[in-house]
Short mmCIF file of N, CA and C in Angstrom, two decimals:
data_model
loop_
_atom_site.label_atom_id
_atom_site.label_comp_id
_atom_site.label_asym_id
_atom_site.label_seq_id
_atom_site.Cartn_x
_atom_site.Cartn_y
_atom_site.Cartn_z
N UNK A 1 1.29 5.60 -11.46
CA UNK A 1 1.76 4.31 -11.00
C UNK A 1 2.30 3.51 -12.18
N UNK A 2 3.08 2.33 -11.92
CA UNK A 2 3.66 1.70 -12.98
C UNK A 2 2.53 0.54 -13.23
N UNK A 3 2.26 0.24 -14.49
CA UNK A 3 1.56 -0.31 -14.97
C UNK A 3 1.35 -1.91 -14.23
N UNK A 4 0.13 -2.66 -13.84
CA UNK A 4 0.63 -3.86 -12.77
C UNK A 4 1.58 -4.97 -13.52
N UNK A 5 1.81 -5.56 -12.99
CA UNK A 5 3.01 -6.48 -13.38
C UNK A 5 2.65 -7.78 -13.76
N UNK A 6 1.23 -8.25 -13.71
CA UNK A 6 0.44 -9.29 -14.09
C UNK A 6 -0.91 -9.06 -15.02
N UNK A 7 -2.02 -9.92 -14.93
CA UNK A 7 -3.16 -9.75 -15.72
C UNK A 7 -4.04 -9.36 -14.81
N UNK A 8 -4.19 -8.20 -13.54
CA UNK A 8 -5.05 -7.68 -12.84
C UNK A 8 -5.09 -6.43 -13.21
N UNK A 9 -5.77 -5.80 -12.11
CA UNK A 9 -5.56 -4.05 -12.12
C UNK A 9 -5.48 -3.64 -10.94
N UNK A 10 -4.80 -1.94 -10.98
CA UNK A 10 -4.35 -1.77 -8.89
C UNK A 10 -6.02 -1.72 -8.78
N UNK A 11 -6.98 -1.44 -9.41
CA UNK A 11 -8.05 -1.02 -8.44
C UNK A 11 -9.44 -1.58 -9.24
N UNK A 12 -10.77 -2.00 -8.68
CA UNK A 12 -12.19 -1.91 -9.18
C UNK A 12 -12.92 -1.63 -8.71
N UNK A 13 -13.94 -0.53 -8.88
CA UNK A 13 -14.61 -0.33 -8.38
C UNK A 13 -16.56 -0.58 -8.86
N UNK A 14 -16.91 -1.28 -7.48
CA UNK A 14 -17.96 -2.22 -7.66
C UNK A 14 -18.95 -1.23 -6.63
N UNK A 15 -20.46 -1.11 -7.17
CA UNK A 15 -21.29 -0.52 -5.90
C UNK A 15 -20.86 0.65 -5.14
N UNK A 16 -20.21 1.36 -5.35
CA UNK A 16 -19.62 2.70 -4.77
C UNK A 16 -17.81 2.45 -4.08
N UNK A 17 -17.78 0.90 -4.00
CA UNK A 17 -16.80 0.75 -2.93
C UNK A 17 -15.34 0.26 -4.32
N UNK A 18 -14.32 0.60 -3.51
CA UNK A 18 -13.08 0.90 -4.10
C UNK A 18 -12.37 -1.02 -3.77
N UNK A 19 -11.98 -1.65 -4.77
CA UNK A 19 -11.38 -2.96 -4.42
C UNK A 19 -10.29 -2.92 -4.95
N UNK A 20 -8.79 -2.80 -3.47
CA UNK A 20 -7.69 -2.62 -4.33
C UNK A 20 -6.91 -3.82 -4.38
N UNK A 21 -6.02 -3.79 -5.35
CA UNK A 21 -5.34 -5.37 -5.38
C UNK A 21 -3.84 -4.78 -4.34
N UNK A 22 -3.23 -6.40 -4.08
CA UNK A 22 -2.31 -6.08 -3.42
C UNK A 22 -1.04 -5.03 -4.18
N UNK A 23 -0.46 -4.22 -3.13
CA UNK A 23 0.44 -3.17 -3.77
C UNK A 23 2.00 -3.92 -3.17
N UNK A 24 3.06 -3.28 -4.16
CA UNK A 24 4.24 -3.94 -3.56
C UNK A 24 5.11 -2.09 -3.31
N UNK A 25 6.42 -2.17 -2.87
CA UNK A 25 7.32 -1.29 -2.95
C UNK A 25 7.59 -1.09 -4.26
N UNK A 26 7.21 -0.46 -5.44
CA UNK A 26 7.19 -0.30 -6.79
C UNK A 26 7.32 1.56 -6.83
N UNK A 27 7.94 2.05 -7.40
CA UNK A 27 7.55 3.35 -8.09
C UNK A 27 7.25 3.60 -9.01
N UNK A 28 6.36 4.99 -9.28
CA UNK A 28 5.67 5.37 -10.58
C UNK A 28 6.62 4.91 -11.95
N UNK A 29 8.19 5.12 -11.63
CA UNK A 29 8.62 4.63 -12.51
C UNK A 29 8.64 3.14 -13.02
N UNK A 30 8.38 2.36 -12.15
CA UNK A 30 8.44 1.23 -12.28
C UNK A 30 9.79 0.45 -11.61
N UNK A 31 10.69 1.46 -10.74
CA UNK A 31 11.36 0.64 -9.70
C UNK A 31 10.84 0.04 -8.44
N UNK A 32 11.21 -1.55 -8.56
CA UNK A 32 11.30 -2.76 -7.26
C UNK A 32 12.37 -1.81 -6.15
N UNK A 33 11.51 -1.33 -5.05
CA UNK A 33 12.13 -1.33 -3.62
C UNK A 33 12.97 -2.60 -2.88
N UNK A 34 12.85 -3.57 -3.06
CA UNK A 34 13.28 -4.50 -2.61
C UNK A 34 14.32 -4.96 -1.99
N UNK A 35 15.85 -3.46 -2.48
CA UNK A 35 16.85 -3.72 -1.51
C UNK A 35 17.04 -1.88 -0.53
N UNK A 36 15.41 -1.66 -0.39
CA UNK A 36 15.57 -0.30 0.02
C UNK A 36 15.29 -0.82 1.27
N UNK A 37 15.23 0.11 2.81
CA UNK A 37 15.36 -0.09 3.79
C UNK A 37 13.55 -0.44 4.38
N UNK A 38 13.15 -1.06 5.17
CA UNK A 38 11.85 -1.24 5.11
C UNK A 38 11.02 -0.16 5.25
N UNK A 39 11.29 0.55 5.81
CA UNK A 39 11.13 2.11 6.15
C UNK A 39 10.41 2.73 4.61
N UNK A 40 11.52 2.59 3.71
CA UNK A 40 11.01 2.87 2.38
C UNK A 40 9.90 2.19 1.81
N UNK A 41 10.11 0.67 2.04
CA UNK A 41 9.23 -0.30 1.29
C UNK A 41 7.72 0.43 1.65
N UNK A 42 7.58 0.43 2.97
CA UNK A 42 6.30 0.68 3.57
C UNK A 42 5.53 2.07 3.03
N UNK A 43 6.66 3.25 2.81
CA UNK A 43 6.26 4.67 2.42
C UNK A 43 5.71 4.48 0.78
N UNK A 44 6.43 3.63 0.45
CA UNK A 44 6.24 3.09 -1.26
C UNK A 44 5.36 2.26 -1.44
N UNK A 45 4.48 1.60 -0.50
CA UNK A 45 3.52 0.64 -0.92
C UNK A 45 2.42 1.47 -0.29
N UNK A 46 2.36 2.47 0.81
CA UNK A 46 1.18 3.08 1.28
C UNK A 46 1.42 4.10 0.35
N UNK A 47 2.49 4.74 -0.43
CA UNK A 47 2.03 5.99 -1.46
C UNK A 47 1.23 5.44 -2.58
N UNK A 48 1.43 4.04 -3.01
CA UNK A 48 0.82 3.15 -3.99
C UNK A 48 -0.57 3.49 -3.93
N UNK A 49 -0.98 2.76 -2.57
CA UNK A 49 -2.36 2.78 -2.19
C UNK A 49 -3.02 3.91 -2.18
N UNK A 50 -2.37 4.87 -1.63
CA UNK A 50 -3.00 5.91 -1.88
C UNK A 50 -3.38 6.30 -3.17
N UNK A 51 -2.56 6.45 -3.95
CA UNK A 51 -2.71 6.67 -5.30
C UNK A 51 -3.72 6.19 -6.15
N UNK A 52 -4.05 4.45 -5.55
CA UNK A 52 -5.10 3.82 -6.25
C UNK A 52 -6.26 4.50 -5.75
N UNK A 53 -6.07 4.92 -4.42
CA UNK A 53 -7.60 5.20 -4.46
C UNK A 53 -8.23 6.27 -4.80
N UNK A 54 -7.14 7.52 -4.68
CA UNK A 54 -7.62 8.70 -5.36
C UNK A 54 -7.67 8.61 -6.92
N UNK A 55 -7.03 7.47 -7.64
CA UNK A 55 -7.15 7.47 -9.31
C UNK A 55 -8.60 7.30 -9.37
N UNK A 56 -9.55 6.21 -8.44
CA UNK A 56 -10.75 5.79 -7.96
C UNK A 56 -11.49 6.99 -7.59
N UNK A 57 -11.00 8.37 -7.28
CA UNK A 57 -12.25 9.40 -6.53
C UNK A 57 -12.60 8.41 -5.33
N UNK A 58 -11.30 7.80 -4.34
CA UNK A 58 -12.02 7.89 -3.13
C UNK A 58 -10.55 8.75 -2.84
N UNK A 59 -10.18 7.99 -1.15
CA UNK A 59 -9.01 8.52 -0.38
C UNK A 59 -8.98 7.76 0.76
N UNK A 60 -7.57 8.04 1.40
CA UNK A 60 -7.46 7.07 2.10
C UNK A 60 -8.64 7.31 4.01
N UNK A 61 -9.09 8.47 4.08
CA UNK A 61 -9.94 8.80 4.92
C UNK A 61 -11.16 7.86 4.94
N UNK A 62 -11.35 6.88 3.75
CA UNK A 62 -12.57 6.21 3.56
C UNK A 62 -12.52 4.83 3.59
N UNK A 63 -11.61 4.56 3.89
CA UNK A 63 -10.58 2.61 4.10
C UNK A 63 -11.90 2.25 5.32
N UNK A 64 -11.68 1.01 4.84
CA UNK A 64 -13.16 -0.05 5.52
C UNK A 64 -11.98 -0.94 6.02
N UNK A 65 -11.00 -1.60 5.17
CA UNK A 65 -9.71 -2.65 5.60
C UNK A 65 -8.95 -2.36 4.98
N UNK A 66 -7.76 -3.10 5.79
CA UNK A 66 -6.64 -2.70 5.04
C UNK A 66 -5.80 -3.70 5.28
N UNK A 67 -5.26 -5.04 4.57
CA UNK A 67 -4.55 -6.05 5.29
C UNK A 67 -2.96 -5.76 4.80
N UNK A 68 -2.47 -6.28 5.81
CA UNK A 68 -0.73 -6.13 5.83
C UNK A 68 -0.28 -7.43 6.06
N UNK A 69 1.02 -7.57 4.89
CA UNK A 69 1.75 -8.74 4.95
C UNK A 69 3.35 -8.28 5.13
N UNK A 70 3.67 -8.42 6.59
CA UNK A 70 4.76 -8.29 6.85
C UNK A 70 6.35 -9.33 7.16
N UNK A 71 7.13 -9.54 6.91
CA UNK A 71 8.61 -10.80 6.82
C UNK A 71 8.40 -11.39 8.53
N UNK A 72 8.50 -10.37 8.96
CA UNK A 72 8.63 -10.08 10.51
C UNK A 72 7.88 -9.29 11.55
N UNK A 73 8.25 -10.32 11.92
CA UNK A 73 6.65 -9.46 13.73
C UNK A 73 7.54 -8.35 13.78
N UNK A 74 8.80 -8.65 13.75
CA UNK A 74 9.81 -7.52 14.59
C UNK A 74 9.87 -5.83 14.00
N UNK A 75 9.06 -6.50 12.78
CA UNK A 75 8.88 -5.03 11.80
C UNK A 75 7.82 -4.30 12.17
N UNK A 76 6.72 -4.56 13.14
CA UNK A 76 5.42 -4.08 13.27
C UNK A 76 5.80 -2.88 14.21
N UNK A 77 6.30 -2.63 15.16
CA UNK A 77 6.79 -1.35 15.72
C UNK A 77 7.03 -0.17 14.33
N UNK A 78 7.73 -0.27 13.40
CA UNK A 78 8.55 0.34 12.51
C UNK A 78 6.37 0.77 11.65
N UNK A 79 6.21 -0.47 11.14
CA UNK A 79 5.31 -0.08 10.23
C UNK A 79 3.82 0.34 10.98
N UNK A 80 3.62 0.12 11.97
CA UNK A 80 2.12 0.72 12.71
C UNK A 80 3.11 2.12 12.89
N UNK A 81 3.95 2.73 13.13
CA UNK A 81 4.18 4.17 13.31
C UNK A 81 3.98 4.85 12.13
N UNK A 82 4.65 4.06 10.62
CA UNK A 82 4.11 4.65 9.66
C UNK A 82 3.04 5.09 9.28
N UNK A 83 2.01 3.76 9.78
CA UNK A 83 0.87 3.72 8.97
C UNK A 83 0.05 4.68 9.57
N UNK A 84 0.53 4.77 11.29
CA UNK A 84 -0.40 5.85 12.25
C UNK A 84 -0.33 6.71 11.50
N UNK A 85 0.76 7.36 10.82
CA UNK A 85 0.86 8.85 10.18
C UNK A 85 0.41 9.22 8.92
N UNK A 86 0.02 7.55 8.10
CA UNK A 86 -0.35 7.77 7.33
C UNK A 86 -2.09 8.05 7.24
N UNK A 87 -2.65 7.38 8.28
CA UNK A 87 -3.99 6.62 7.87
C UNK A 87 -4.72 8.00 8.70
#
C-alpha cells in the first residue's frame, strides 16, 4: 500500500481486534482514483482494505463493521453488488 497521506496508520491492532482507518481509491503505487469510474474507486478502496487487514494477520472473512461513505444514494446499486462479491 502507499504510505498514508497524513499522521495516522491504515491499521491498529488493539486486544486481538483489527482497527482500520478510513481507505480512499489510492494504489500501491500511490495513484488518486479520483477521475476513475466508480466502479474502480470501490475495487481500489475494498483491495485497500483488504490489504490492511491481511498486513494485520486477519482477513476480510472476520469484519465485525464496515462503514461506507458514498456521493450518492444512486451509487448503492453499483457498490452493494461489489461489495456482495467482495465480502
Amino acid at each position: 500500500m502507499a504510505p498514508p497521506g497524513g499522521h495516522y496508520s491504515h491499521a491498529t491492532v488493539a486486544n486481538g481486534l483489527v482497527f482500520v482507518s478510513g481507505q480512499l481509491p489510492i494504489t500501491p503505487s500511490g495513484d488518486l482514483l479520483n477521475q476513475a469510474s466508480f466502479e474502480a474507486q470501490v475495487k481500489q478502496t475494498l483491495s485497500n482494505v483488504q490489504a490492511v487487514l491481511e498486513a494485520a494477520g486477519s482477513d476480510v472473512t472476520r469484519l465485525v463493521q464496515v462503514r461506507v461513505y458514498i456521493t450518492s444514494i444512486s451509487h448503492w446499486p453499483i457498490f452493494n453488488q461489489i461489495y456482495k462479491e467482495w465480502a
